[in-house]
Short mmCIF file of C-alpha atoms in Angstrom, two decimals:
data_model
loop_
_atom_site.label_atom_id
_atom_site.label_comp_id
_atom_site.label_asym_id
_atom_site.label_seq_id
_atom_site.Cartn_x
_atom_site.Cartn_y
_atom_site.Cartn_z
CA MET X 262 34.98 180.90 104.02
CA THR X 263 37.57 179.86 106.65
CA GLN X 264 40.55 182.17 107.31
CA PRO X 265 43.99 180.51 106.85
CA ALA X 266 45.83 179.61 110.05
CA ASN X 267 48.84 181.78 109.18
CA GLN X 268 46.74 184.90 108.43
CA PRO X 269 46.91 187.58 111.27
CA ASP X 270 43.75 188.68 113.09
CA CYS X 271 43.37 192.35 112.11
CA GLY X 272 40.61 193.01 114.61
CA GLY X 273 42.61 191.70 117.55
CA GLN X 274 45.69 193.64 116.46
CA THR X 275 43.69 196.85 116.27
CA GLU X 276 42.24 196.25 119.72
CA ASN X 277 45.67 195.58 121.27
CA SER X 278 47.10 198.67 119.56
CA SER X 279 44.27 200.80 120.92
CA THR X 280 44.79 199.45 124.44
CA THR X 281 48.52 200.13 124.27
CA GLU X 282 47.91 203.66 123.00
CA ASN X 283 45.48 204.39 125.82
CA ALA X 284 47.94 203.06 128.36
CA LEU X 285 50.70 205.24 126.93
CA ARG X 286 48.43 208.28 127.00
CA ALA X 287 47.50 207.61 130.62
CA GLU X 288 51.14 207.15 131.51
CA ASN X 289 52.04 210.33 129.64
CA THR X 290 49.35 212.25 131.51
CA ALA X 291 50.59 210.89 134.83
CA LEU X 292 54.17 211.82 133.97
CA LYS X 293 53.11 215.34 132.99
CA GLU X 294 51.32 215.74 136.32
CA LEU X 295 54.35 214.40 138.13
CA ILE X 296 56.68 216.78 136.27
CA THR X 297 54.34 219.72 136.97
CA GLY X 298 54.31 218.86 140.65
CA MET X 299 58.08 218.47 140.74
CA GLN X 300 58.56 221.79 138.95
CA ALA X 301 56.31 223.51 141.48
CA ARG X 302 58.21 221.84 144.31
CA ILE X 303 61.59 222.84 142.84
CA ALA X 304 60.38 226.42 142.41
CA GLU X 305 59.25 226.49 146.04
CA LEU X 306 62.57 225.10 147.27
CA GLU X 307 64.51 227.60 145.16
CA ARG X 308 62.37 230.36 146.61
CA GLN X 309 63.12 229.19 150.14
CA LEU X 310 66.84 229.18 149.34
CA GLY X 311 66.57 232.78 148.15
CA LEU X 312 64.99 233.98 151.40
CA ASN X 313 67.15 235.66 154.03
CA SER X 314 66.78 238.19 156.82
CA SER X 315 66.56 241.10 154.36
CA ASN X 316 63.61 239.83 152.30
CA SER X 317 61.65 237.75 154.82
CA GLY X 318 60.92 237.37 158.51
CA LYS X 319 63.91 235.07 159.04
CA PRO X 320 66.29 236.19 161.80
CA PRO X 321 69.78 237.44 160.83
CA SER X 322 71.32 234.46 162.64
CA SER X 323 69.81 232.15 160.01
CA ASP X 324 71.88 233.78 157.26
CA GLY X 325 74.97 231.92 158.45
CA LEU X 326 78.44 232.92 157.31
CA LYS X 327 77.29 233.64 153.76
CA LYS X 328 76.20 237.23 154.18
CA PRO X 329 74.92 239.27 151.24
CA MET X 330 77.66 241.30 149.56
CA ARG X 331 75.65 244.49 149.67
CA THR X 332 72.66 245.26 151.84
CA ARG X 333 70.25 248.10 151.32
CA SER X 334 68.17 249.72 153.98
CA LEU X 335 64.40 249.58 153.63
CA ARG X 336 64.27 253.31 154.38
CA GLU X 337 63.99 255.96 151.71
CA PRO X 338 67.18 258.09 151.45
CA SER X 339 66.77 261.34 153.40
CA GLY X 340 69.38 263.32 151.47
CA LYS X 341 71.28 264.15 154.67
CA LYS X 342 74.99 263.57 155.15
CA ARG X 343 76.19 260.53 157.04
CA GLY X 344 77.06 260.73 160.72
CA GLY X 345 75.73 262.95 163.48
CA GLN X 346 73.39 265.70 162.35
CA LYS X 347 73.59 269.37 163.29
CA GLY X 348 72.33 269.92 166.82
CA HIS X 349 72.90 266.29 167.82
CA PRO X 350 74.32 266.17 171.40
CA GLY X 351 77.76 264.56 171.35
CA GLU X 352 79.25 262.12 173.83
CA THR X 353 82.80 263.46 173.72
CA LEU X 354 84.87 263.03 176.89
CA ARG X 355 85.27 266.46 178.49
CA GLN X 356 87.22 267.76 181.46
CA VAL X 357 85.45 268.23 184.77
CA LYS X 358 85.77 271.30 186.97
CA THR X 359 86.47 269.44 190.22
CA PRO X 360 88.67 266.36 189.71
CA ASP X 361 88.91 263.79 192.50
CA VAL X 362 92.70 263.69 192.55
CA VAL X 363 95.18 266.37 191.47
CA VAL X 364 98.81 265.46 190.80
CA ASP X 365 101.17 268.42 190.28
CA HIS X 366 104.25 268.11 188.10
CA TYR X 367 107.03 270.77 188.21
CA PRO X 368 110.12 271.14 186.07
CA GLU X 369 113.33 270.45 187.98
CA ILE X 370 115.75 272.65 186.00
CA CYS X 371 115.49 275.73 183.80
CA ALA X 372 115.30 274.95 180.09
CA GLY X 373 117.41 278.06 179.39
CA CYS X 374 120.29 278.19 181.88
CA GLY X 375 119.91 274.92 183.77
CA ALA X 376 119.26 276.52 187.16
CA ALA X 377 117.21 274.61 189.77
CA LEU X 378 113.47 275.33 189.91
CA THR X 379 110.94 274.98 192.80
CA ALA X 380 107.15 274.78 193.07
CA ALA X 381 107.04 278.37 194.38
CA MET X 382 108.30 279.60 191.02
CA ALA X 383 105.24 278.25 189.11
CA THR X 384 103.38 280.91 187.12
CA SER X 385 100.83 278.84 185.14
CA HIS X 386 99.96 275.27 184.29
CA ALA X 387 98.33 273.08 181.65
CA ALA X 388 95.90 270.38 182.76
CA ARG X 389 95.17 266.95 181.35
CA GLN X 390 92.63 264.63 182.98
CA VAL X 391 92.59 260.84 183.01
CA PHE X 392 89.29 259.06 183.63
CA ASP X 393 89.70 255.64 185.24
CA LEU X 394 88.00 253.23 187.62
CA PRO X 395 88.99 253.09 191.29
CA GLU X 396 90.93 250.12 192.59
CA PRO X 397 88.62 247.16 193.41
CA ARG X 398 88.20 246.81 197.15
CA PRO X 399 86.04 244.71 199.50
CA PRO X 400 82.49 245.95 200.03
CA MET X 401 81.86 248.55 202.69
CA VAL X 402 80.44 246.94 205.85
CA THR X 403 77.95 248.93 207.91
CA GLU X 404 77.17 247.61 211.39
CA HIS X 405 73.82 248.57 212.87
CA ARG X 406 73.72 248.49 216.68
CA ALA X 407 70.35 248.50 218.38
CA HIS X 408 71.12 249.66 221.92
CA VAL X 409 69.11 248.91 225.04
CA CYS X 410 68.54 251.79 227.44
CA SER X 411 67.23 251.55 231.00
CA CYS X 412 64.86 254.22 232.22
CA ALA X 413 66.30 256.36 235.03
CA GLN X 414 62.90 256.63 236.72
CA CYS X 415 61.39 253.13 236.53
CA GLY X 416 64.34 251.04 235.38
CA THR X 417 62.47 249.49 232.42
CA PRO X 418 64.82 248.53 229.57
CA SER X 419 63.89 249.77 226.07
CA SER X 420 65.42 248.42 222.83
CA ALA X 421 65.95 250.45 219.65
CA ALA X 422 64.51 249.10 216.39
CA PHE X 423 66.70 248.13 213.45
CA PRO X 424 66.12 250.02 210.20
CA GLU X 425 63.66 248.55 207.73
CA GLY X 426 65.29 245.88 205.61
CA VAL X 427 67.99 245.02 208.16
CA ALA X 428 66.57 241.67 209.24
CA ALA X 429 69.54 239.28 209.67
CA PRO X 430 72.83 239.25 211.57
CA VAL X 431 74.68 239.30 208.22
CA GLN X 432 73.22 240.24 204.84
CA TYR X 433 73.98 241.96 201.54
CA GLY X 434 72.91 245.55 201.01
CA PRO X 435 70.51 246.89 198.36
CA ARG X 436 73.25 248.15 196.03
CA ILE X 437 74.86 244.72 195.74
CA GLY X 438 71.43 243.23 195.10
CA ALA X 439 70.70 245.83 192.42
CA MET X 440 74.05 245.16 190.72
CA VAL X 441 73.43 241.40 190.72
CA VAL X 442 69.91 241.78 189.29
CA TYR X 443 71.15 244.21 186.64
CA LEU X 444 73.91 241.90 185.42
CA LEU X 445 71.62 238.86 185.57
CA HIS X 446 68.65 240.28 183.69
CA GLY X 447 70.15 243.31 182.00
CA HIS X 448 73.19 241.61 180.48
CA PHE X 449 72.04 237.96 180.76
CA LEU X 450 75.09 236.68 182.60
CA PRO X 451 74.62 233.06 183.72
CA GLU X 452 74.64 232.66 187.48
CA ASP X 453 78.07 230.98 187.65
CA ARG X 454 79.72 233.65 185.50
CA LEU X 455 77.91 236.36 187.45
CA ALA X 456 79.37 234.98 190.68
CA GLU X 457 82.84 235.18 189.11
CA VAL X 458 82.31 238.79 188.03
CA MET X 459 81.15 239.86 191.49
CA ARG X 460 84.10 238.10 193.12
CA ASP X 461 86.71 239.47 190.70
CA LEU X 462 85.47 243.06 190.56
CA PHE X 463 83.99 243.66 194.01
CA GLY X 464 85.30 240.87 196.24
CA VAL X 465 81.76 239.62 196.90
CA SER X 466 81.37 235.83 197.11
CA LEU X 467 77.94 234.63 195.95
CA VAL X 468 76.36 231.26 195.23
CA PRO X 469 73.62 230.66 192.61
CA ALA X 470 70.97 230.23 195.31
CA THR X 471 71.73 233.69 196.70
CA ILE X 472 71.57 235.20 193.20
CA ALA X 473 68.20 233.56 192.56
CA ARG X 474 66.88 234.83 195.90
CA MET X 475 67.96 238.40 195.08
CA SER X 476 66.15 238.17 191.75
CA ARG X 477 63.00 236.83 193.41
CA CYS X 478 62.93 239.54 196.09
CA CYS X 479 63.47 242.31 193.54
CA ALA X 480 60.69 241.00 191.29
CA GLU X 481 58.23 240.70 194.18
CA ARG X 482 58.98 244.24 195.35
CA LEU X 483 58.54 245.78 191.88
CA GLN X 484 55.49 243.72 190.84
CA SER X 485 53.03 246.49 191.75
CA PHE X 486 54.96 248.96 189.59
CA ILE X 487 54.75 246.64 186.57
CA ASP X 488 51.04 246.13 187.17
CA ALA X 489 50.63 249.90 186.84
CA VAL X 490 52.79 249.91 183.70
CA ARG X 491 50.52 247.25 182.18
CA VAL X 492 47.46 249.43 182.74
CA GLU X 493 49.17 252.47 181.20
CA VAL X 494 50.28 250.51 178.12
CA CYS X 495 46.77 249.10 177.56
CA ARG X 496 45.14 252.53 177.60
CA ALA X 497 47.84 254.32 175.61
CA LYS X 498 46.66 255.82 172.34
CA VAL X 499 49.16 253.80 170.29
CA LYS X 500 50.83 250.62 171.49
CA HIS X 501 53.01 248.01 169.81
CA LEU X 502 52.35 244.27 170.14
CA ASP X 503 54.56 241.31 169.31
CA GLU X 504 55.43 237.83 170.57
CA THR X 505 58.38 235.47 170.46
CA GLY X 506 58.99 231.91 171.56
CA PHE X 507 61.41 230.61 174.18
CA ARG X 508 62.03 227.39 176.13
CA LEU X 509 60.69 226.84 179.62
CA GLY X 510 61.23 223.49 181.28
CA GLY X 511 61.97 221.90 177.91
CA LYS X 512 58.70 223.16 176.38
CA THR X 513 57.95 226.07 174.09
CA GLN X 514 56.43 229.10 175.80
CA TRP X 515 55.67 232.58 174.50
CA LEU X 516 56.88 235.97 175.61
CA HIS X 517 54.29 238.62 174.71
CA ILE X 518 55.37 242.23 174.37
CA ALA X 519 53.19 245.33 174.71
CA SER X 520 55.11 248.58 174.62
CA THR X 521 55.19 252.26 173.79
CA ALA X 522 58.04 254.71 173.35
CA LEU X 523 58.13 255.20 177.15
CA LEU X 524 56.78 251.92 178.60
CA THR X 525 57.45 248.20 178.23
CA PHE X 526 55.39 245.30 179.55
CA TYR X 527 56.39 241.64 179.17
CA ARG X 528 54.37 238.57 180.10
CA VAL X 529 54.82 234.80 179.78
CA CYS X 530 52.05 232.66 178.29
CA ALA X 531 51.79 228.96 177.48
CA LYS X 532 49.84 229.76 174.29
CA ARG X 533 50.81 232.10 171.53
CA GLY X 534 47.18 233.14 171.04
CA SER X 535 46.80 234.53 174.57
CA ILE X 536 45.88 238.14 173.83
CA LEU X 537 46.38 240.94 176.37
CA ALA X 538 43.05 242.03 177.83
CA GLY X 539 41.87 245.60 178.22
CA VAL X 540 43.66 247.03 175.18
CA VAL X 541 42.11 250.16 173.64
CA GLY X 542 43.23 252.69 171.05
CA ILE X 543 45.47 251.68 168.14
CA ALA X 544 47.46 248.43 168.13
CA VAL X 545 50.47 248.19 165.82
CA HIS X 546 51.39 244.60 164.93
CA ASP X 547 52.55 242.31 162.13
CA HIS X 548 49.15 241.00 160.92
CA TRP X 549 49.06 238.00 163.23
CA LYS X 550 45.38 237.06 162.95
CA PRO X 551 44.57 236.58 166.68
CA TYR X 552 45.22 240.30 167.18
CA TYR X 553 42.14 240.96 165.09
CA THR X 554 39.98 239.25 167.73
CA MET X 555 40.46 242.23 170.06
CA GLY X 556 37.30 244.29 170.25
CA GLY X 557 37.15 248.07 170.10
CA VAL X 558 40.70 248.40 168.76
CA LEU X 559 41.99 250.00 165.59
CA HIS X 560 44.85 248.21 163.87
CA ALA X 561 48.00 249.40 162.10
CA LEU X 562 50.17 246.91 160.22
CA CYS X 563 53.96 246.86 160.21
CA ASN X 564 55.11 248.00 156.78
CA ALA X 565 58.67 246.82 157.38
CA HIS X 566 57.25 243.30 157.02
CA HIS X 567 55.56 244.34 153.77
CA LEU X 568 58.77 245.82 152.37
CA ARG X 569 60.68 242.61 153.12
CA GLU X 570 58.00 240.49 151.46
CA LEU X 571 57.95 242.80 148.45
CA LYS X 572 61.72 242.58 148.20
CA ALA X 573 61.51 238.78 147.94
CA LEU X 574 58.86 239.04 145.24
CA ILE X 575 61.11 241.42 143.29
CA GLU X 576 64.35 239.47 143.65
CA ILE X 577 63.04 235.90 143.45
CA ASP X 578 59.69 235.99 141.62
CA GLN X 579 60.35 239.03 139.38
CA GLU X 580 56.87 240.49 139.94
CA ASP X 581 56.84 244.06 138.65
CA TRP X 582 53.84 245.19 140.71
CA ALA X 583 55.86 244.48 143.87
CA ARG X 584 58.59 246.89 142.75
CA LYS X 585 56.00 249.63 142.23
CA MET X 586 54.40 249.00 145.63
CA GLN X 587 57.80 249.02 147.31
CA ILE X 588 58.60 252.42 145.79
CA LEU X 589 55.20 253.80 146.80
CA LEU X 590 55.46 252.68 150.43
CA ARG X 591 58.99 254.05 150.75
CA ARG X 592 57.98 257.43 149.35
CA ALA X 593 54.90 257.54 151.57
CA CYS X 594 57.09 256.81 154.61
CA HIS X 595 59.55 259.52 153.57
CA ALA X 596 56.73 262.05 153.13
CA THR X 597 55.27 261.31 156.56
CA ASN X 598 58.70 261.58 158.19
CA LEU X 599 59.24 265.00 156.65
CA ALA X 600 55.78 266.14 157.76
CA ARG X 601 56.38 264.80 161.27
CA GLU X 602 59.66 266.71 161.53
CA LYS X 603 57.75 269.89 160.72
CA SER X 604 54.95 268.96 163.19
CA ARG X 605 52.22 269.04 160.60
CA PRO X 606 50.00 266.43 158.92
CA LEU X 607 50.27 265.32 155.31
CA LYS X 608 48.35 267.36 152.77
CA PRO X 609 44.97 265.74 151.99
CA ARG X 610 45.64 265.86 148.25
CA LEU X 611 48.89 263.95 148.71
CA VAL X 612 47.10 261.30 150.80
CA VAL X 613 44.48 260.87 148.09
CA ARG X 614 47.17 260.49 145.41
CA ILE X 615 48.98 257.84 147.44
CA GLU X 616 45.78 255.89 148.05
CA ARG X 617 44.81 255.98 144.36
CA ARG X 618 48.24 254.79 143.34
CA TYR X 619 48.01 252.07 145.99
CA ASP X 620 44.67 250.82 144.61
CA ALA X 621 46.02 250.83 141.05
CA ILE X 622 49.07 248.75 141.97
CA VAL X 623 46.98 246.23 143.91
CA ALA X 624 44.60 245.89 140.94
CA GLU X 625 47.56 245.38 138.60
CA GLY X 626 49.00 242.70 140.85
CA LEU X 627 45.70 240.84 141.17
CA ALA X 628 45.22 240.87 137.40
CA PHE X 629 48.74 239.49 136.98
CA HIS X 630 48.09 236.58 139.33
CA LEU X 631 44.66 235.78 137.93
CA ALA X 632 46.25 235.38 134.51
CA LEU X 633 48.74 232.79 135.80
CA PRO X 634 47.86 229.06 135.64
CA PRO X 635 46.37 227.83 138.91
CA LEU X 636 48.56 225.89 141.33
CA ARG X 637 48.05 222.15 141.66
CA ARG X 638 46.22 221.09 144.80
CA ALA X 639 48.21 218.97 147.20
CA GLN X 640 44.96 217.38 148.40
CA ARG X 641 41.54 216.98 146.91
CA ARG X 642 39.91 218.95 149.69
CA GLY X 643 40.87 222.18 151.42
CA TRP X 644 41.63 225.72 150.35
CA LYS X 645 42.78 226.35 146.84
CA PRO X 646 46.52 227.11 147.03
CA GLN X 647 47.73 230.56 146.00
CA ARG X 648 51.13 232.01 145.31
CA VAL X 649 52.93 234.08 147.94
CA GLY X 650 52.43 237.28 145.99
CA HIS X 651 48.72 236.59 145.59
CA ASN X 652 48.33 236.13 149.34
CA LEU X 653 50.16 239.40 150.01
CA LEU X 654 47.93 241.22 147.53
CA GLY X 655 44.87 239.89 149.32
CA ARG X 656 46.15 241.30 152.59
CA LEU X 657 47.00 244.67 151.04
CA GLU X 658 43.54 244.86 149.49
CA GLN X 659 41.51 243.76 152.52
CA ARG X 660 43.58 245.64 155.13
CA LYS X 661 44.22 248.82 153.17
CA GLY X 662 43.11 251.05 156.06
CA ASP X 663 45.46 249.30 158.48
CA VAL X 664 48.39 249.39 156.04
CA LEU X 665 48.04 253.13 155.37
CA ARG X 666 46.92 254.27 158.81
CA PHE X 667 50.23 256.11 159.26
CA LEU X 668 49.13 258.52 156.51
CA HIS X 669 46.10 259.73 158.46
CA ASP X 670 47.40 259.69 162.06
CA PRO X 671 50.86 261.20 162.76
CA ASN X 672 51.00 259.22 166.03
CA VAL X 673 50.99 255.91 164.12
CA PRO X 674 54.47 254.80 163.01
CA PHE X 675 55.30 253.21 159.68
CA THR X 676 56.67 250.03 161.31
CA ASN X 677 56.36 247.90 164.42
CA ASN X 678 60.08 248.26 165.16
CA GLN X 679 59.37 249.40 168.72
CA ALA X 680 57.95 246.01 169.78
CA GLU X 681 60.43 244.06 167.66
CA GLY X 682 63.33 245.85 169.32
CA ASP X 683 61.84 245.14 172.75
CA ALA X 684 61.45 241.45 171.79
CA ARG X 685 65.00 241.08 170.51
CA MET X 686 66.49 240.88 174.00
CA MET X 687 64.78 237.48 174.58
CA LYS X 688 66.66 235.99 171.63
CA LEU X 689 69.88 237.45 172.99
CA ARG X 690 69.12 235.95 176.39
CA GLN X 691 68.53 232.54 174.81
CA LYS X 692 71.86 232.65 172.99
CA ILE X 693 73.79 233.61 176.13
CA SER X 694 72.03 231.78 178.95
CA GLY X 695 69.54 229.45 177.26
CA GLY X 696 65.97 228.98 178.44
CA PHE X 697 64.39 228.74 181.89
CA ARG X 698 63.98 225.72 184.12
CA ALA X 699 61.13 226.95 186.31
CA GLN X 700 58.07 229.14 185.81
CA ALA X 701 59.06 231.37 188.74
CA SER X 702 62.39 232.23 187.05
CA ALA X 703 60.60 233.22 183.83
CA ASP X 704 58.12 235.36 185.77
CA ASP X 705 60.94 237.14 187.61
CA PHE X 706 62.67 237.76 184.30
CA THR X 707 59.60 239.40 182.73
CA VAL X 708 59.03 241.69 185.71
CA ILE X 709 62.64 242.85 185.99
CA ARG X 710 63.12 243.20 182.23
CA SER X 711 59.95 245.30 182.11
CA VAL X 712 61.44 247.55 184.80
CA LEU X 713 64.83 247.80 183.08
CA SER X 714 63.37 248.57 179.66
CA THR X 715 60.93 251.14 181.06
CA ALA X 716 63.69 252.78 183.13
CA ARG X 717 65.88 253.04 180.04
CA LYS X 718 63.07 254.71 178.09
CA GLN X 719 62.30 257.06 180.99
CA GLY X 720 65.95 258.09 181.31
CA TRP X 721 66.26 256.82 184.90
CA ASP X 722 69.43 255.59 186.57
CA ILE X 723 69.26 251.78 186.41
CA LEU X 724 70.70 250.88 189.82
CA THR X 725 68.69 253.57 191.58
CA THR X 726 65.54 252.28 189.89
CA LEU X 727 66.15 248.71 191.06
CA MET X 728 66.60 249.95 194.64
CA GLN X 729 63.66 252.37 194.56
CA GLU X 730 60.24 251.70 196.05
CA PRO X 731 57.38 251.23 193.52
CA GLN X 732 55.38 254.20 194.83
CA LYS X 733 58.24 256.62 194.17
CA LEU X 734 58.76 255.20 190.68
CA LEU X 735 55.09 255.71 189.84
CA LEU X 736 55.27 259.36 190.88
CA SER X 737 57.96 260.09 188.28
CA LEU X 738 56.53 257.82 185.53
CA ARG X 739 55.90 259.59 182.20
CA THR X 740 53.28 258.01 179.91
CA VAL X 741 53.08 260.55 177.07
#
């Protein structure tokens, strides 16, 4: 029987409806994936906006003008009052016994009857001292005269030798050179401004070429001293390692820092992964993976980095395990500080309790992240992406011994602040004077900054150190 022309085809309609439904489902699935990806991207961007210098490794300069209203130190409260503690040596200005200049003041008339008074009538006095700088004056000029004497017996003329270092008809002395090098590399004055300072304060006229030559000569003379410092830092029981980038000839270079409480060694490398050779003992660092390629070295991780990362997880991601780990690390640091003040190690039972609590918190955090839905892969191949907290938990689990090494060895600090403080001066130098144009200038900078930092830690006079011979500096060098 033939179907009427105006009768609809039910089979074709069903097929078209099924095709449309499948297309809508596919489109719906694609939209859901797109929304999921966008949500993950928005969450990541919001997390980046919430990061600052207090909860990440970002420098304080990146915070801009919008500073947090209230900042909290990562240290555990000690319970002590603010300000200088009892027994702390003060820096109050005090009178000296032998002043350079004495100015006497005498009353002219009697306060009672108005009679005239003289200096011979003085019976006592009150003294007040004013500390000030002397009037700027031109530099002192010393003329060395090498005389020629003729022998009375044979008539042969003999010439006297000039002192060592006096090699030109006119030259600057070692104290001017030390002052120039100190201002150039100690306070990062650009060469033009440094020339102005020397002219205004001391009446010494310098050109940039002369300043650069003074820096080069000082670095060459003290190179052997810094070579010895490098050896001492490498074999120290505990040393701190860090690195920071700077610009050299328009390209990124790396300043590597290796230091102790008494020594500082800087070096310039083209690659960030250039590891200092000959290091033994314990290396404190911030978990940069190339440090783990050093053989025969124990590692201790910087827990200040961990506390900042945990703070971000608490404030931005609201992960409760991070709050518990933050409290534990702070209390462990406080306990070790108290034990160190009393010159005794932590009690073994306390160490065991801290480690058990540490393991429990890490297990809690891992369980929390395993229960979360997996992140969407950005690419089909490659590592499966993990959340920031999950990555931190992996580090805390795998490097537990390095994280808690400060509990077992009182010589190991809780943080890597020593190296980070020694690295901060490069950022300050960049802000004031910029980068370097030549490799030789960067090398001179590392040598002289190593000397200045080491001298500061040793308690030496800075100008005397810059004028001193390397052999004499090595004789007074303290390494422990």
